[in-house]
Amino acid sequence: MALPTEAPKRASYDVVIVGGAMYGSSVAWWLSVNPGFDGSVLVVERDPTYENCSTAHTNSCMRQQFSNEINVRISQFAADFVKNFRGYMGGDERVPELSIQSYGYMYLADNEAFAQTLRESQKVQAACGAATQIMSAAEISRHYPFYNVEDIVAGSINLVDEGYWEGGAVFEGWRRAARENGVEYVSNEVVAMAKSAAGDKVESVTLKSGEVIACGTVVNASGPRAVRTSRMAGIELPVEPRKRYTFIFSAEDPLDQDLPLTIDPSGVHMRTDGMNYLAGCPPDDDPAVDYDDFVQDHSIWEEKVWPILANRVPQFEAIKLTHSWAGHYAFNTFDHNAILGPHTEVTNFVFVNGFSGHGLQQSPAMGRGTAELIAYGEYRSLDLSPFNYERIALGQPFVEKAVI
Ligand SMILES: Cc1cc2nc3c(=O)[nH]c(=O)nc-3n(C[C@H](O)[C@H](O)[C@H](O)COP(=O)(O)OP(=O)(O)OC[C@H]3O[C@@H](n4cnc5c(N)ncnc54)[C@H](O)[C@@H]3O)c2cc1C
């Protein structure tokens, strides 16, 4: 069904943001509270129901278990932001007080090489102050007796500021506050862009309804559709929509403690989800999919996920699937890390793209940094330059090993 479109109030904005979900709203809100920025901001969102965006399909967890220091620091800021959400939102009493359900991520290694990777990453995390611990199979059994650890060499877990948080509440808070601070949101779609004669600037965006809107900066916050948006400016981006499946299930004999977000060596993950449990996985064959393909594949539950759950947690032999969905990652095929900052040649085209499965937790730091970049021409809090698009132009990957 075609959604009604809205015309923007003006013909020109300092910043046009393409996409109004988690990232569009994060950048919009951070701009609206940045003391160095007093420009106009338009957010164009093609589907204001947000039904199929990644943000609506997320598993909403955060972790500090990354292999790169900057990714650890980004999640540490996320934890601070979430725990002090109302304060960051100016003490607004309509904003809920949030917390993190810190049951941790349990990475399980079934071979020495991966156990070694976990140990190396733990050192990076510990140097940043993270509480990650490496556990032997015997230690895992002692603390989490429900796991089958027959094939497990080691595990790593962090029980501080790692687990579930309410991403939806942060999204709602940002969107409402950005609007109240003067950001304009319209239901419309950016369908084309016009560049300057020299090709170094996007001068305007064209909307589906026909309006041509002049812009000082364009922010690509289009999630899995990032490459469609960048192509409007003649830019290629190594970001693809990849399908990820989520299953919610109840157990006949529930565990008597929280199930950490467990990364099974098979690639299936599982965790506590309120009174139920959640499991997720990529398909075995993982191609780029159509932007509108959200078809669930029930054979994945029957043939892959359930047997893996029952093997890892024998108490999950008797479980009942209650709910499931398929969502899209904006998957960075180049190095699995975020792509941020301006394009090397089209210098007012700014990326916030390619977050794969860890974008929700990165949204506070990446939104803040992007607002700083637009306001001051540089990052002022965390140096996010390792994520620059430039590395792609130069063919120099910045690999993140801990990707789920
Ligand atoms: C199954 C799943 C589980 C996940 N679990 C986690 C997790 O546990 N922790 C975590 O940190 N992250 C997780 N993520 C990742 C996280 O949800 C995403 O990185 C994040 O939501 C991305 O937000 P976004 O705004 O970039 O993209 P989206 O939410 O996809 O939003 C992009 C928006 O842009 C709009 N748009 C696109 N093109 C145009 C256009 N031309 N004009 C106008 N509007 C346009 C779209 O309609 C959409 O609303 C998960 C993702 C999935 C799919």
Short mmCIF file of C-alpha atoms and ligand atoms in Angstrom, two decimals:
data_model
loop_
_atom_site.label_atom_id
_atom_site.label_comp_id
_atom_site.label_asym_id
_atom_site.label_seq_id
_atom_site.Cartn_x
_atom_site.Cartn_y
_atom_site.Cartn_z
CA MET A 1 0.00 0.00 0.00
CA ALA A 2 1.42 3.40 -0.97
CA LEU A 3 1.73 5.69 2.04
CA PRO A 4 0.63 9.33 1.74
CA THR A 5 3.51 11.75 1.20
CA GLU A 6 4.07 15.08 2.93
CA ALA A 7 5.78 18.12 1.44
CA PRO A 8 8.52 19.75 3.54
CA LYS A 9 7.80 23.27 4.80
CA ARG A 10 10.86 24.80 3.17
CA ALA A 11 12.75 24.49 -0.10
CA SER A 12 16.18 24.34 1.52
CA TYR A 13 17.71 22.77 4.68
CA ASP A 14 21.17 22.78 6.18
CA VAL A 15 20.96 19.02 6.73
CA VAL A 16 18.74 16.47 4.98
CA ILE A 17 18.71 13.03 6.63
CA VAL A 18 17.58 10.13 4.44
CA GLY A 19 15.85 7.68 6.79
CA GLY A 20 14.22 8.43 10.14
CA ALA A 21 14.67 5.25 12.19
CA MET A 22 17.36 4.71 14.87
CA TYR A 23 20.18 6.42 13.02
CA GLY A 24 18.21 9.17 11.34
CA SER A 25 16.69 10.04 14.71
CA SER A 26 19.96 9.74 16.61
CA VAL A 27 21.75 12.14 14.26
CA ALA A 28 18.73 14.47 14.22
CA TRP A 29 18.48 14.62 18.02
CA TRP A 30 22.22 15.02 18.60
CA LEU A 31 22.25 17.85 16.06
CA SER A 32 19.28 19.46 17.79
CA VAL A 33 21.13 19.59 21.14
CA ASN A 34 24.61 20.39 19.80
CA PRO A 35 25.56 23.89 20.97
CA GLY A 36 27.69 24.42 17.85
CA PHE A 37 24.79 23.80 15.45
CA ASP A 38 21.74 26.00 14.90
CA GLY A 39 20.86 24.98 11.35
CA SER A 40 17.69 23.47 9.88
CA VAL A 41 17.22 19.70 9.70
CA LEU A 42 14.82 17.68 7.55
CA VAL A 43 14.35 13.95 8.11
CA VAL A 44 12.77 12.13 5.16
CA GLU A 45 11.27 8.73 6.05
CA ARG A 46 9.71 6.56 3.35
CA ASP A 47 7.76 4.42 5.84
CA PRO A 48 6.75 6.24 9.03
CA THR A 49 5.15 3.02 10.33
CA TYR A 50 8.76 1.74 10.56
CA GLU A 51 7.30 -1.73 10.04
CA ASN A 52 10.17 -3.29 8.14
CA CYS A 53 13.23 -1.29 9.15
CA SER A 54 16.10 -2.99 11.00
CA THR A 55 15.24 -1.01 14.12
CA ALA A 56 11.83 -2.70 14.29
CA HIS A 57 13.38 -6.17 13.99
CA THR A 58 16.28 -5.77 16.37
CA ASN A 59 17.19 -8.03 19.31
CA SER A 60 18.17 -4.90 21.27
CA CYS A 61 21.24 -6.06 23.17
CA MET A 62 24.61 -4.47 23.88
CA ARG A 63 28.01 -5.94 24.61
CA GLN A 64 31.53 -4.80 25.26
CA GLN A 65 33.00 -7.94 23.76
CA PHE A 66 34.52 -6.57 20.57
CA SER A 67 38.02 -7.06 19.15
CA ASN A 68 38.65 -3.33 18.49
CA GLU A 69 39.11 -0.82 21.30
CA ILE A 70 36.96 1.80 19.60
CA ASN A 71 34.00 -0.58 19.40
CA VAL A 72 34.38 -1.35 23.12
CA ARG A 73 34.41 2.37 23.94
CA ILE A 74 31.36 2.99 21.73
CA SER A 75 29.38 0.37 23.68
CA GLN A 76 30.61 1.74 26.99
CA PHE A 77 29.17 5.09 25.99
CA ALA A 78 25.94 3.31 25.01
CA ALA A 79 25.75 1.82 28.52
CA ASP A 80 26.30 5.22 30.10
CA PHE A 81 23.72 6.80 27.79
CA VAL A 82 21.07 4.16 28.49
CA LYS A 83 21.58 4.20 32.27
CA ASN A 84 21.37 8.00 32.30
CA PHE A 85 18.85 8.33 29.50
CA ARG A 86 16.51 10.77 31.22
CA GLY A 87 19.44 12.96 32.24
CA TYR A 88 20.75 13.04 28.67
CA MET A 89 17.23 13.99 27.57
CA GLY A 90 17.31 17.07 29.80
CA GLY A 91 15.50 15.49 32.77
CA ASP A 92 12.26 15.22 30.74
CA GLU A 93 9.85 13.27 32.98
CA ARG A 94 8.07 11.75 30.00
CA VAL A 95 11.31 9.89 29.28
CA PRO A 96 11.55 6.52 31.06
CA GLU A 97 14.44 5.63 33.37
CA LEU A 98 16.18 2.74 31.62
CA SER A 99 18.50 -0.01 32.76
CA ILE A 100 20.47 -2.83 31.20
CA GLN A 101 19.58 -6.42 31.98
CA SER A 102 23.20 -7.48 32.39
CA TYR A 103 23.15 -11.23 31.92
CA GLY A 104 26.11 -10.90 29.58
CA TYR A 105 27.03 -12.42 26.25
CA MET A 106 28.54 -15.91 26.56
CA TYR A 107 30.80 -16.65 23.60
CA LEU A 108 31.50 -20.38 23.45
CA ALA A 109 34.63 -21.68 21.71
CA ASP A 110 34.79 -25.28 20.53
CA ASN A 111 38.37 -25.03 19.27
CA GLU A 112 41.67 -23.66 20.53
CA ALA A 113 42.01 -21.09 17.72
CA PHE A 114 38.72 -19.38 18.62
CA ALA A 115 39.51 -19.68 22.35
CA GLN A 116 42.73 -17.80 21.62
CA THR A 117 40.79 -15.10 19.72
CA LEU A 118 38.54 -14.72 22.78
CA ARG A 119 41.57 -14.40 25.07
CA GLU A 120 43.15 -11.75 22.84
CA SER A 121 39.89 -9.79 22.63
CA GLN A 122 39.48 -10.05 26.42
CA LYS A 123 42.80 -8.22 26.83
CA VAL A 124 41.61 -5.38 24.58
CA GLN A 125 38.33 -5.19 26.52
CA ALA A 126 39.98 -5.37 29.96
CA ALA A 127 42.35 -2.54 28.99
CA CYS A 128 39.23 -0.42 28.40
CA GLY A 129 37.89 -1.36 31.84
CA ALA A 130 35.42 -4.04 30.69
CA ALA A 131 34.72 -6.91 33.10
CA THR A 132 35.08 -9.73 30.53
CA GLN A 133 36.23 -13.02 32.01
CA ILE A 134 37.52 -16.10 30.24
CA MET A 135 36.07 -19.32 31.63
CA SER A 136 37.14 -22.93 31.24
CA ALA A 137 34.45 -25.50 30.41
CA ALA A 138 34.45 -26.57 34.07
CA GLU A 139 33.94 -22.99 35.24
CA ILE A 140 31.11 -22.53 32.74
CA SER A 141 29.44 -25.68 34.12
CA ARG A 142 29.82 -24.45 37.67
CA HIS A 143 28.14 -21.10 37.01
CA TYR A 144 25.73 -22.23 34.27
CA PRO A 145 25.03 -25.93 34.91
CA PHE A 146 22.34 -26.05 32.21
CA TYR A 147 24.86 -25.92 29.32
CA ASN A 148 26.19 -29.00 27.60
CA VAL A 149 29.92 -28.18 27.48
CA GLU A 150 31.18 -31.53 26.13
CA ASP A 151 32.71 -29.91 23.03
CA ILE A 152 33.59 -26.55 24.65
CA VAL A 153 37.21 -25.43 25.15
CA ALA A 154 36.51 -22.03 26.76
CA GLY A 155 33.99 -19.23 26.96
CA SER A 156 34.02 -15.53 27.61
CA ILE A 157 31.40 -13.45 29.39
CA ASN A 158 31.00 -9.96 30.82
CA LEU A 159 28.30 -9.39 33.43
CA VAL A 160 28.63 -5.61 33.62
CA ASP A 161 26.62 -3.42 31.22
CA GLU A 162 26.12 -6.24 28.75
CA GLY A 163 22.72 -7.62 27.82
CA TYR A 164 19.23 -6.37 26.94
CA TRP A 165 18.10 -2.72 26.93
CA GLU A 166 15.03 -1.00 25.56
CA GLY A 167 16.19 0.33 22.23
CA GLY A 168 12.62 1.21 21.26
CA ALA A 169 12.33 3.66 24.18
CA VAL A 170 15.50 5.46 23.09
CA PHE A 171 14.27 5.63 19.49
CA GLU A 172 10.91 7.10 20.61
CA GLY A 173 12.63 9.56 22.93
CA TRP A 174 15.02 10.82 20.24
CA ARG A 175 12.29 11.14 17.62
CA ARG A 176 9.93 13.09 19.85
CA ALA A 177 12.63 15.36 21.30
CA ALA A 178 14.20 16.03 17.88
CA ARG A 179 10.78 17.18 16.62
CA GLU A 180 10.19 19.31 19.69
CA ASN A 181 13.64 20.87 19.15
CA GLY A 182 12.65 21.94 15.62
CA VAL A 183 13.69 19.02 13.42
CA GLU A 184 11.12 18.44 10.67
CA TYR A 185 10.14 14.86 9.79
CA VAL A 186 8.23 14.14 6.59
CA SER A 187 6.66 10.99 5.25
CA ASN A 188 8.27 10.85 1.81
CA GLU A 189 11.06 9.12 -0.09
CA VAL A 190 14.29 10.52 -1.46
CA VAL A 191 14.41 9.21 -5.04
CA ALA A 192 17.22 11.22 -6.64
CA MET A 193 20.03 13.67 -5.92
CA ALA A 194 21.60 16.42 -8.01
CA LYS A 195 25.30 17.20 -7.71
CA SER A 196 27.28 20.38 -8.32
CA ALA A 197 28.97 20.86 -11.70
CA ALA A 198 32.30 19.80 -10.15
CA GLY A 199 30.62 16.67 -8.73
CA ASP A 200 31.95 17.36 -5.22
CA LYS A 201 28.66 18.28 -3.53
CA VAL A 202 25.07 17.08 -3.43
CA GLU A 203 23.11 20.27 -4.08
CA SER A 204 19.58 18.91 -3.76
CA VAL A 205 17.49 15.83 -3.16
CA THR A 206 14.33 15.02 -5.10
CA LEU A 207 11.39 13.55 -3.23
CA LYS A 208 8.96 10.95 -4.52
CA SER A 209 6.23 13.60 -4.49
CA GLY A 210 8.30 15.74 -6.86
CA GLU A 211 9.72 18.50 -4.61
CA VAL A 212 13.37 19.38 -5.10
CA ILE A 213 14.96 20.31 -1.75
CA ALA A 214 18.32 22.09 -1.56
CA CYS A 215 20.71 20.82 1.13
CA GLY A 216 23.97 21.77 2.83
CA THR A 217 24.72 18.21 3.99
CA VAL A 218 23.07 14.88 3.19
CA VAL A 219 23.17 12.07 5.78
CA ASN A 220 22.64 8.53 4.56
CA ALA A 221 20.69 6.85 7.38
CA SER A 222 18.89 4.41 5.08
CA GLY A 223 19.81 1.15 6.85
CA PRO A 224 19.78 -1.86 4.51
CA ARG A 225 18.86 0.48 1.62
CA ALA A 226 22.10 2.46 2.10
CA VAL A 227 23.52 1.54 -1.27
CA ARG A 228 20.39 2.69 -3.10
CA THR A 229 20.71 6.05 -1.43
CA SER A 230 24.45 6.39 -2.06
CA ARG A 231 24.02 5.47 -5.74
CA MET A 232 21.79 8.56 -6.09
CA ALA A 233 25.03 10.50 -5.47
CA GLY A 234 27.04 8.19 -7.73
CA ILE A 235 28.69 6.39 -4.79
CA GLU A 236 29.14 2.64 -4.40
CA LEU A 237 28.94 1.19 -0.90
CA PRO A 238 29.74 -2.40 0.24
CA VAL A 239 26.49 -2.72 2.20
CA GLU A 240 23.89 -5.40 1.48
CA PRO A 241 20.53 -6.36 2.98
CA ARG A 242 21.08 -9.76 4.63
CA LYS A 243 18.27 -11.72 6.23
CA ARG A 244 18.42 -12.60 9.92
CA TYR A 245 15.87 -14.82 11.66
CA THR A 246 14.58 -14.40 15.20
CA PHE A 247 12.52 -16.98 17.10
CA ILE A 248 10.77 -16.55 20.45
CA PHE A 249 10.05 -19.75 22.35
CA SER A 250 8.84 -20.96 25.72
CA ALA A 251 10.34 -23.92 27.57
CA GLU A 252 8.29 -26.60 29.31
CA ASP A 253 11.01 -26.74 31.99
CA PRO A 254 12.40 -23.18 32.17
CA LEU A 255 15.92 -22.49 33.47
CA ASP A 256 16.14 -21.28 37.06
CA GLN A 257 18.55 -18.49 36.11
CA ASP A 258 18.95 -16.09 33.18
CA LEU A 259 20.29 -17.52 29.95
CA PRO A 260 23.12 -15.19 28.86
CA LEU A 261 23.08 -14.15 25.22
CA THR A 262 24.92 -17.29 24.20
CA ILE A 263 26.83 -17.44 20.94
CA ASP A 264 26.92 -21.12 20.10
CA PRO A 265 29.86 -22.22 17.92
CA SER A 266 27.28 -23.07 15.22
CA GLY A 267 26.43 -19.36 14.88
CA VAL A 268 23.01 -19.71 16.53
CA HIS A 269 22.48 -17.33 19.43
CA MET A 270 19.99 -17.60 22.28
CA ARG A 271 19.06 -15.61 25.35
CA THR A 272 16.49 -14.98 28.03
CA ASP A 273 13.56 -12.89 26.76
CA GLY A 274 11.34 -11.99 29.69
CA MET A 275 9.58 -15.22 30.71
CA ASN A 276 10.51 -16.72 27.33
CA TYR A 277 13.66 -17.19 25.28
CA LEU A 278 14.92 -15.78 22.02
CA ALA A 279 17.09 -17.48 19.41
CA GLY A 280 18.48 -16.13 16.18
CA CYS A 281 20.74 -17.03 13.30
CA PRO A 282 21.79 -16.25 9.76
CA PRO A 283 20.72 -18.68 7.02
CA ASP A 284 23.42 -21.21 6.00
CA ASP A 285 23.46 -19.67 2.55
CA ASP A 286 23.56 -15.91 3.19
CA PRO A 287 23.05 -13.91 -0.01
CA ALA A 288 21.95 -10.29 -0.37
CA VAL A 289 18.14 -10.34 -0.45
CA ASP A 290 15.47 -8.19 -1.99
CA TYR A 291 14.72 -5.06 0.06
CA ASP A 292 11.13 -6.18 0.55
CA ASP A 293 11.77 -9.87 1.25
CA PHE A 294 10.80 -10.58 4.87
CA VAL A 295 9.50 -14.10 4.29
CA GLN A 296 10.14 -16.40 7.25
CA ASP A 297 11.70 -19.82 6.59
CA HIS A 298 10.20 -22.21 9.14
CA SER A 299 12.48 -25.06 8.12
CA ILE A 300 15.34 -23.10 9.72
CA TRP A 301 13.65 -23.44 13.10
CA GLU A 302 12.79 -27.12 12.70
CA GLU A 303 15.95 -28.33 11.04
CA LYS A 304 18.66 -26.04 12.35
CA VAL A 305 17.85 -23.91 15.39
CA TRP A 306 15.85 -26.29 17.55
CA PRO A 307 18.36 -29.18 17.33
CA ILE A 308 21.20 -26.77 18.19
CA LEU A 309 19.28 -25.34 21.18
CA ALA A 310 18.45 -28.83 22.45
CA ASN A 311 22.07 -29.90 22.13
CA ARG A 312 23.51 -26.87 23.92
CA VAL A 313 20.83 -26.68 26.63
CA PRO A 314 19.34 -30.17 27.09
CA GLN A 315 16.42 -28.61 29.04
CA PHE A 316 15.37 -27.07 25.68
CA GLU A 317 14.39 -30.49 24.35
CA ALA A 318 10.75 -29.55 25.12
CA ILE A 319 10.13 -26.04 23.80
CA LYS A 320 7.36 -24.29 21.90
CA LEU A 321 7.85 -21.66 19.22
CA THR A 322 5.54 -18.75 20.02
CA HIS A 323 6.57 -16.04 17.58
CA SER A 324 9.17 -15.35 14.90
CA TRP A 325 10.28 -12.77 12.35
CA ALA A 326 12.82 -12.12 9.63
CA GLY A 327 14.68 -8.81 9.55
CA HIS A 328 17.51 -7.29 7.55
CA TYR A 329 21.03 -6.42 8.62
CA ALA A 330 22.74 -3.61 6.72
CA PHE A 331 25.72 -5.88 6.24
CA ASN A 332 29.14 -4.40 5.47
CA THR A 333 30.77 -7.00 3.20
CA PHE A 334 34.11 -5.17 3.22
CA ASP A 335 35.17 -5.47 6.89
CA HIS A 336 32.02 -5.86 9.07
CA ASN A 337 32.52 -2.47 10.68
CA ALA A 338 30.46 0.69 10.52
CA ILE A 339 31.00 3.20 7.71
CA LEU A 340 30.92 6.77 8.95
CA GLY A 341 31.82 10.30 8.02
CA PRO A 342 31.98 12.09 4.68
CA HIS A 343 32.62 10.62 1.27
CA THR A 344 36.12 11.28 -0.04
CA GLU A 345 34.96 13.14 -3.18
CA VAL A 346 31.32 14.09 -2.60
CA THR A 347 32.28 15.84 0.60
CA ASN A 348 28.84 16.82 1.93
CA PHE A 349 27.55 13.25 1.66
CA VAL A 350 27.84 11.72 5.16
CA PHE A 351 27.50 7.99 5.95
CA VAL A 352 26.03 6.28 9.02
CA ASN A 353 25.90 2.83 7.49
CA GLY A 354 26.81 -0.85 7.56
CA PHE A 355 26.17 -1.65 11.22
CA SER A 356 25.29 -5.33 10.72
CA GLY A 357 24.01 -6.73 14.04
CA HIS A 358 25.51 -4.18 16.43
CA GLY A 359 24.05 -0.92 15.20
CA LEU A 360 21.50 -0.31 17.91
CA GLN A 361 24.09 -0.11 20.65
CA GLN A 362 26.35 2.06 18.50
CA SER A 363 23.65 4.63 17.80
CA PRO A 364 24.33 6.95 20.79
CA ALA A 365 28.06 7.32 20.03
CA MET A 366 27.75 7.35 16.25
CA GLY A 367 24.91 9.88 16.30
CA ARG A 368 26.81 12.15 18.68
CA GLY A 369 29.98 11.89 16.56
CA THR A 370 28.14 12.57 13.32
CA ALA A 371 26.53 15.67 14.82
CA GLU A 372 29.99 16.85 15.94
CA LEU A 373 31.37 16.27 12.48
CA ILE A 374 28.58 18.31 10.90
CA ALA A 375 28.79 21.10 13.51
CA TYR A 376 32.57 21.39 13.90
CA GLY A 377 34.10 19.47 10.99
CA GLU A 378 35.74 17.04 13.47
CA TYR A 379 34.97 14.42 16.13
CA ARG A 380 35.21 15.97 19.59
CA SER A 381 34.28 13.19 22.03
CA LEU A 382 35.30 9.79 20.67
CA ASP A 383 37.60 9.75 17.64
CA LEU A 384 35.48 7.80 15.14
CA SER A 385 37.83 8.33 12.21
CA PRO A 386 38.79 4.60 11.99
CA PHE A 387 35.29 4.16 10.49
CA ASN A 388 35.86 6.72 7.74
CA TYR A 389 34.70 5.87 4.23
CA GLU A 390 38.26 6.64 3.15
CA ARG A 391 39.40 3.13 4.17
CA ILE A 392 37.03 1.67 1.59
CA ALA A 393 38.31 3.99 -1.13
CA LEU A 394 41.87 2.94 -0.18
CA GLY A 395 41.00 -0.79 0.10
CA GLN A 396 42.24 -0.91 3.72
CA PRO A 397 39.83 -2.97 5.83
CA PHE A 398 39.32 -2.19 9.54
CA VAL A 399 38.19 -5.66 10.55
CA GLU A 400 35.98 -6.35 13.56
CA LYS A 401 36.32 -10.02 14.49
CA ALA A 402 33.40 -10.19 16.94
CA VAL A 403 30.46 -10.13 14.56
CA ILE A 404 27.22 -11.96 15.30
C1 LIG B 1 17.35 -9.38 13.56
C2 LIG B 1 18.22 -8.25 14.02
C3 LIG B 1 18.77 -8.26 15.29
C4 LIG B 1 19.57 -7.20 15.71
N1 LIG B 1 20.04 -7.22 16.99
C5 LIG B 1 20.81 -6.19 17.43
C6 LIG B 1 21.27 -6.18 18.78
O1 LIG B 1 20.97 -7.05 19.57
N2 LIG B 1 22.07 -5.15 19.15
C7 LIG B 1 22.42 -4.14 18.31
O2 LIG B 1 23.17 -3.24 18.70
N3 LIG B 1 21.96 -4.12 17.03
C8 LIG B 1 21.17 -5.11 16.58
N4 LIG B 1 20.71 -5.12 15.31
C9 LIG B 1 21.11 -4.03 14.41
C10 LIG B 1 20.31 -2.78 14.62
O3 LIG B 1 18.95 -3.07 14.83
C11 LIG B 1 20.51 -1.88 13.38
O4 LIG B 1 21.89 -1.69 13.16
C12 LIG B 1 19.84 -0.53 13.55
O5 LIG B 1 18.49 -0.68 13.92
C13 LIG B 1 19.98 0.22 12.23
O6 LIG B 1 19.21 1.41 12.27
P1 LIG B 1 19.14 2.30 10.95
O7 LIG B 1 18.40 3.51 11.32
O8 LIG B 1 20.50 2.42 10.36
O9 LIG B 1 18.36 1.39 9.89
P2 LIG B 1 16.80 1.08 9.77
O10 LIG B 1 16.19 0.83 11.08
O11 LIG B 1 16.63 0.03 8.73
O12 LIG B 1 16.22 2.45 9.23
C14 LIG B 1 16.47 2.94 7.94
C15 LIG B 1 15.29 3.79 7.56
O13 LIG B 1 15.58 4.47 6.33
C16 LIG B 1 14.38 4.56 5.58
N5 LIG B 1 14.74 4.80 4.18
C17 LIG B 1 15.53 4.01 3.39
N6 LIG B 1 15.68 4.57 2.17
C18 LIG B 1 14.99 5.75 2.19
C19 LIG B 1 14.77 6.77 1.22
N7 LIG B 1 15.30 6.70 0.00
N8 LIG B 1 14.00 7.83 1.57
C20 LIG B 1 13.45 7.91 2.82
N9 LIG B 1 13.62 6.96 3.76
C21 LIG B 1 14.40 5.90 3.46
C22 LIG B 1 13.71 3.20 5.84
O14 LIG B 1 12.33 3.23 5.58
C23 LIG B 1 14.04 2.96 7.32
O15 LIG B 1 13.00 3.40 8.18
C24 LIG B 1 19.86 -6.13 14.84
C25 LIG B 1 19.29 -6.09 13.57
C26 LIG B 1 18.47 -7.13 13.17
C27 LIG B 1 17.85 -7.08 11.80
#
